[in-house]
PDB file of C-alpha atoms in Angstrom:
ATOM      1  CA  UNK U   1      59.900  59.766   3.448  1.00 54.00           C
ATOM      2  CA  UNK U   2      59.464  61.697   0.224  1.00 58.00           C
ATOM      3  CA  UNK U   3      59.598  65.509   0.426  1.00 58.00           C
ATOM      4  CA  UNK U   4      56.197  67.182  -0.209  1.00 60.00           C
ATOM      5  CA  UNK U   5      55.510  68.294  -3.666  1.00 58.00           C
ATOM      6  CA  UNK U   6      55.351  72.073  -4.142  1.00 59.00           C
ATOM      7  CA  UNK U   7      51.913  73.278  -5.047  1.00 64.00           C
ATOM      8  CA  UNK U   8      50.970  73.053  -8.742  1.00 60.00           C
ATOM      9  CA  UNK U   9      53.610  70.464  -9.555  1.00 56.00           C
ATOM     10  CA  UNK U  10      52.464  67.052 -10.700  1.00 60.00           C
ATOM     11  CA  UNK U  11      54.102  63.984  -8.911  1.00 58.00           C
ATOM     12  CA  UNK U  12      56.566  61.962 -10.932  1.00 59.00           C
ATOM     13  CA  UNK U  13      54.760  58.644 -10.279  1.00 57.00           C
ATOM     14  CA  UNK U  14      51.003  58.173 -10.774  1.00 59.00           C
ATOM     15  CA  UNK U  15      48.648  58.332  -7.870  1.00 58.00           C
ATOM     16  CA  UNK U  16      46.045  55.600  -7.817  1.00 60.00           C
ATOM     17  CA  UNK U  17      42.614  57.286  -7.810  1.00 64.00           C
ATOM     18  CA  UNK U  18      40.189  56.640  -5.147  1.00 68.00           C
ATOM     19  CA  UNK U  19      37.908  53.778  -6.443  1.00 66.00           C
ATOM     20  CA  UNK U  20      34.364  54.977  -7.216  1.00 69.00           C
ATOM     21  CA  UNK U  21      31.588  54.071  -4.736  1.00 74.00           C
ATOM     22  CA  UNK U  22      29.555  51.291  -6.160  1.00 72.00           C
ATOM     23  CA  UNK U  23      25.945  51.461  -5.213  1.00 74.00           C
ATOM     24  CA  UNK U  24      24.300  48.145  -5.505  1.00 76.00           C
ATOM     25  CA  UNK U  25      21.263  48.199  -7.740  1.00 78.00           C
ATOM     26  CA  UNK U  26      17.973  47.836  -5.645  1.00 78.00           C
ATOM     27  CA  UNK U  27      16.303  44.504  -5.927  1.00 77.00           C
ATOM     28  CA  UNK U  28      13.494  44.598  -8.483  1.00 77.00           C
ATOM     29  CA  UNK U  29      10.163  45.152  -6.807  1.00 78.00           C
ATOM     30  CA  UNK U  30       7.890  42.286  -7.207  1.00 76.00           C
ATOM     31  CA  UNK U  31       5.171  42.777  -9.757  1.00 74.00           C
ATOM     32  CA  UNK U  32       1.834  43.149  -8.164  1.00 71.00           C
ATOM     33  CA  UNK U  33      -0.506  40.166  -8.649  1.00 69.00           C
ATOM     34  CA  UNK U  34      -3.117  40.976 -11.236  1.00 69.00           C
ATOM     35  CA  UNK U  35      -6.534  41.653  -9.937  1.00 73.00           C
ATOM     36  CA  UNK U  36      -9.232  38.949 -10.476  1.00 77.00           C
ATOM     37  CA  UNK U  37     -11.562  39.679 -13.350  1.00 77.00           C
ATOM     38  CA  UNK U  38     -14.172  42.320 -12.627  1.00 82.00           C
ATOM     39  CA  UNK U  39     -17.615  40.755 -11.753  1.00 90.00           C
ATOM     40  CA  UNK U  40     -16.132  37.370 -10.593  1.00 90.00           C
ATOM     41  CA  UNK U  41     -17.542  35.264  -8.115  1.00 91.00           C
ATOM     42  CA  UNK U  42     -16.770  31.851  -6.281  1.00 90.00           C
ATOM     43  CA  UNK U  43     -19.658  30.101  -4.558  1.00 91.00           C
ATOM     44  CA  UNK U  44     -19.144  27.997  -1.510  1.00 90.00           C
ATOM     45  CA  UNK U  45     -22.133  25.790  -0.317  1.00 90.00           C
ATOM     46  CA  UNK U  46     -22.104  24.886   3.339  1.00 91.00           C
ATOM     47  CA  UNK U  47     -24.642  22.935   5.596  1.00 91.00           C
ATOM     48  CA  UNK U  48     -26.729  20.214   4.263  1.00 90.00           C
ATOM     49  CA  UNK U  49     -25.651  19.287   0.792  1.00 90.00           C
ATOM     50  CA  UNK U  50     -28.869  17.940  -0.404  1.00 90.00           C
ATOM     51  CA  UNK U  51     -30.516  21.408   0.014  1.00 92.00           C
ATOM     52  CA  UNK U  52     -27.685  23.561  -0.831  1.00 92.00           C
ATOM     53  CA  UNK U  53     -27.399  21.521  -4.039  1.00 91.00           C
ATOM     54  CA  UNK U  54     -31.058  22.455  -4.837  1.00 92.00           C
ATOM     55  CA  UNK U  55     -30.266  26.229  -4.306  1.00 95.00           C
ATOM     56  CA  UNK U  56     -26.795  26.595  -5.863  1.00 94.00           C
ATOM     57  CA  UNK U  57     -27.814  26.145  -9.542  1.00 95.00           C
ATOM     58  CA  UNK U  58     -30.203  29.130  -9.069  1.00 96.00           C
ATOM     59  CA  UNK U  59     -27.392  31.291  -7.583  1.00 96.00           C
ATOM     60  CA  UNK U  60     -25.212  30.401 -10.535  1.00 95.00           C
ATOM     61  CA  UNK U  61     -28.003  31.125 -13.026  1.00 96.00           C
ATOM     62  CA  UNK U  62     -28.774  34.517 -11.681  1.00 96.00           C
ATOM     63  CA  UNK U  63     -25.081  35.547 -11.612  1.00 96.00           C
ATOM     64  CA  UNK U  64     -24.570  34.226 -15.157  1.00 94.00           C
ATOM     65  CA  UNK U  65     -27.669  36.365 -16.347  1.00 95.00           C
ATOM     66  CA  UNK U  66     -26.035  39.365 -14.755  1.00 94.00           C
ATOM     67  CA  UNK U  67     -22.785  38.663 -16.707  1.00 94.00           C
ATOM     68  CA  UNK U  68     -20.789  37.552 -13.576  1.00 93.00           C
ATOM     69  CA  UNK U  69     -18.050  35.001 -14.139  1.00 91.00           C
ATOM     70  CA  UNK U  70     -18.709  32.151 -11.795  1.00 91.00           C
ATOM     71  CA  UNK U  71     -15.638  30.181 -10.931  1.00 86.00           C
ATOM     72  CA  UNK U  72     -15.680  26.561  -9.770  1.00 74.00           C
ATOM     73  CA  UNK U  73     -15.074  26.695  -5.945  1.00 64.00           C
ATOM     74  CA  UNK U  74     -13.690  23.189  -5.402  1.00 56.00           C
ATOM     75  CA  UNK U  75     -10.870  23.649  -7.835  1.00 56.00           C
ATOM     76  CA  UNK U  76      -9.511  26.748  -5.806  1.00 61.00           C
ATOM     77  CA  UNK U  77      -7.484  26.365  -2.619  1.00 57.00           C
ATOM     78  CA  UNK U  78      -8.890  28.486   0.284  1.00 55.00           C
ATOM     79  CA  UNK U  79      -5.781  30.714   0.473  1.00 52.00           C
ATOM     80  CA  UNK U  80      -6.048  31.637  -3.284  1.00 76.00           C
ATOM     81  CA  UNK U  81      -9.657  32.820  -3.314  1.00 77.00           C
ATOM     82  CA  UNK U  82      -8.457  36.520  -3.541  1.00 78.00           C
ATOM     83  CA  UNK U  83      -6.233  35.664  -6.603  1.00 81.00           C
ATOM     84  CA  UNK U  84      -9.204  34.224  -8.562  1.00 83.00           C
ATOM     85  CA  UNK U  85     -12.376  36.106  -7.593  1.00 88.00           C
ATOM     86  CA  UNK U  86     -13.448  39.440  -6.382  1.00 90.00           C
ATOM     87  CA  UNK U  87     -16.580  38.002  -4.568  1.00 92.00           C
ATOM     88  CA  UNK U  88     -16.945  35.003  -2.439  1.00 93.00           C
ATOM     89  CA  UNK U  89     -20.588  34.056  -2.112  1.00 94.00           C
ATOM     90  CA  UNK U  90     -21.320  31.651   0.797  1.00 95.00           C
ATOM     91  CA  UNK U  91     -24.618  29.644   0.539  1.00 96.00           C
ATOM     92  CA  UNK U  92     -25.726  27.857   3.794  1.00 96.00           C
ATOM     93  CA  UNK U  93     -28.705  25.443   3.793  1.00 96.00           C
ATOM     94  CA  UNK U  94     -30.046  23.977   6.921  1.00 96.00           C
ATOM     95  CA  UNK U  95     -32.971  21.691   7.381  1.00 95.00           C
ATOM     96  CA  UNK U  96     -35.551  23.039   9.838  1.00 95.00           C
ATOM     97  CA  UNK U  97     -37.988  20.060   9.715  1.00 95.00           C
ATOM     98  CA  UNK U  98     -40.637  18.102   7.810  1.00 93.00           C
ATOM     99  CA  UNK U  99     -44.252  17.571   8.073  1.00 93.00           C
ATOM    100  CA  UNK U 100     -46.807  15.166   6.374  1.00 93.00           C
ATOM    101  CA  UNK U 101     -49.458  16.920   4.327  1.00 90.00           C
ATOM    102  CA  UNK U 102     -52.821  15.060   3.686  1.00 89.00           C
ATOM    103  CA  UNK U 103     -54.930  15.913   0.699  1.00 83.00           C
ATOM    104  CA  UNK U 104     -57.526  13.952  -1.249  1.00 87.00           C
ATOM    105  CA  UNK U 105     -56.678  10.713   0.715  1.00 86.00           C
ATOM    106  CA  UNK U 106     -52.975  10.986  -0.187  1.00 89.00           C
ATOM    107  CA  UNK U 107     -49.921  12.229   1.807  1.00 90.00           C
ATOM    108  CA  UNK U 108     -46.839  14.098   0.829  1.00 90.00           C
ATOM    109  CA  UNK U 109     -43.858  15.287   2.873  1.00 94.00           C
ATOM    110  CA  UNK U 110     -43.338  18.960   3.029  1.00 95.00           C
ATOM    111  CA  UNK U 111     -39.692  20.079   3.866  1.00 95.00           C
ATOM    112  CA  UNK U 112     -38.619  23.293   5.480  1.00 96.00           C
ATOM    113  CA  UNK U 113     -35.128  24.626   4.873  1.00 97.00           C
ATOM    114  CA  UNK U 114     -33.418  27.820   5.849  1.00 97.00           C
ATOM    115  CA  UNK U 115     -31.334  29.355   3.181  1.00 97.00           C
ATOM    116  CA  UNK U 116     -28.663  32.002   4.044  1.00 97.00           C
ATOM    117  CA  UNK U 117     -26.511  33.929   1.636  1.00 97.00           C
ATOM    118  CA  UNK U 118     -23.667  36.299   2.469  1.00 97.00           C
ATOM    119  CA  UNK U 119     -20.838  37.838   0.393  1.00 96.00           C
ATOM    120  CA  UNK U 120     -17.300  37.870   1.837  1.00 94.00           C
ATOM    121  CA  UNK U 121     -14.402  39.841   0.363  1.00 91.00           C
ATOM    122  CA  UNK U 122     -11.870  37.183  -0.373  1.00 89.00           C
ATOM    123  CA  UNK U 123      -8.931  39.412   0.187  1.00 87.00           C
ATOM    124  CA  UNK U 124      -9.765  40.598   3.636  1.00 90.00           C
ATOM    125  CA  UNK U 125     -12.358  38.014   4.892  1.00 90.00           C
ATOM    126  CA  UNK U 126     -14.815  40.949   5.786  1.00 94.00           C
ATOM    127  CA  UNK U 127     -18.466  40.357   5.045  1.00 95.00           C
ATOM    128  CA  UNK U 128     -19.592  42.676   2.393  1.00 93.00           C
ATOM    129  CA  UNK U 129     -23.286  41.747   2.193  1.00 94.00           C
ATOM    130  CA  UNK U 130     -25.684  39.757   4.350  1.00 87.00           C
ATOM    131  CA  UNK U 131     -26.026  37.415   5.915  1.00 96.00           C
ATOM    132  CA  UNK U 132     -29.545  37.356   4.742  1.00 96.00           C
ATOM    133  CA  UNK U 133     -31.865  34.361   5.104  1.00 97.00           C
ATOM    134  CA  UNK U 134     -35.284  33.091   4.153  1.00 97.00           C
ATOM    135  CA  UNK U 135     -37.135  29.874   4.740  1.00 97.00           C
ATOM    136  CA  UNK U 136     -38.220  27.531   1.809  1.00 97.00           C
ATOM    137  CA  UNK U 137     -41.151  25.085   2.181  1.00 96.00           C
ATOM    138  CA  UNK U 138     -41.444  22.653  -0.601  1.00 95.00           C
ATOM    139  CA  UNK U 139     -42.791  19.230  -1.630  1.00 93.00           C
ATOM    140  CA  UNK U 140     -41.590  17.030  -4.437  1.00 90.00           C
ATOM    141  CA  UNK U 141     -44.202  18.870  -6.669  1.00 90.00           C
ATOM    142  CA  UNK U 142     -42.960  22.386  -6.194  1.00 94.00           C
ATOM    143  CA  UNK U 143     -39.263  22.165  -5.143  1.00 94.00           C
ATOM    144  CA  UNK U 144     -37.797  23.923  -8.204  1.00 94.00           C
ATOM    145  CA  UNK U 145     -40.429  26.791  -8.212  1.00 96.00           C
ATOM    146  CA  UNK U 146     -39.979  27.320  -4.544  1.00 96.00           C
ATOM    147  CA  UNK U 147     -36.136  27.139  -4.373  1.00 96.00           C
ATOM    148  CA  UNK U 148     -36.002  29.600  -7.370  1.00 96.00           C
ATOM    149  CA  UNK U 149     -38.352  32.055  -5.774  1.00 97.00           C
ATOM    150  CA  UNK U 150     -36.341  32.182  -2.513  1.00 97.00           C
ATOM    151  CA  UNK U 151     -32.908  32.255  -4.044  1.00 97.00           C
ATOM    152  CA  UNK U 152     -34.021  35.084  -6.468  1.00 97.00           C
ATOM    153  CA  UNK U 153     -35.327  37.117  -3.369  1.00 97.00           C
ATOM    154  CA  UNK U 154     -32.110  36.464  -1.387  1.00 97.00           C
ATOM    155  CA  UNK U 155     -29.986  37.489  -4.478  1.00 97.00           C
ATOM    156  CA  UNK U 156     -31.819  40.682  -4.995  1.00 96.00           C
ATOM    157  CA  UNK U 157     -30.526  41.710  -1.570  1.00 96.00           C
ATOM    158  CA  UNK U 158     -26.900  40.912  -2.262  1.00 95.00           C
ATOM    159  CA  UNK U 159     -26.381  41.865  -5.950  1.00 94.00           C
ATOM    160  CA  UNK U 160     -26.019  45.537  -5.378  1.00 93.00           C
ATOM    161  CA  UNK U 161     -22.908  44.834  -3.257  1.00 91.00           C
ATOM    162  CA  UNK U 162     -21.089  42.565  -5.716  1.00 90.00           C
ATOM    163  CA  UNK U 163     -18.126  44.048  -7.725  1.00 84.00           C
TER     164      UNK U 163
END
């Protein structure tokens, strides 16, 4: 063994310094996903396609007139709704029945359809507005006017909740 060095005297051979502690750099935090555009909507139609197909264009028209961005629903996977739209509007159409109307020796079918609208938060799945429903009665002569009237009424109930 070597004798201890007196105090204040430097050793004749270099002493290796203690290696510095290396702290690993923290992993970079993933960047948060950008929010979907403000006033963006995706519309899903469920129920009877024939009737939801008559109502959906009026929903889109009303949204477009209010400067909402309407995103094509079928092109978006269910799990990605929250990435592309801030509002998910679900339009449901269900046939209630038909009856034959007689007038001036002629007959015409009157169709009765129940339309329901609700707004779902795509991120949480929570219902934000609705469901709100109304019945449409129409014949081949007044289908467009009657669907427009009912959709306009339903949309007036949910528009204040859209963001």
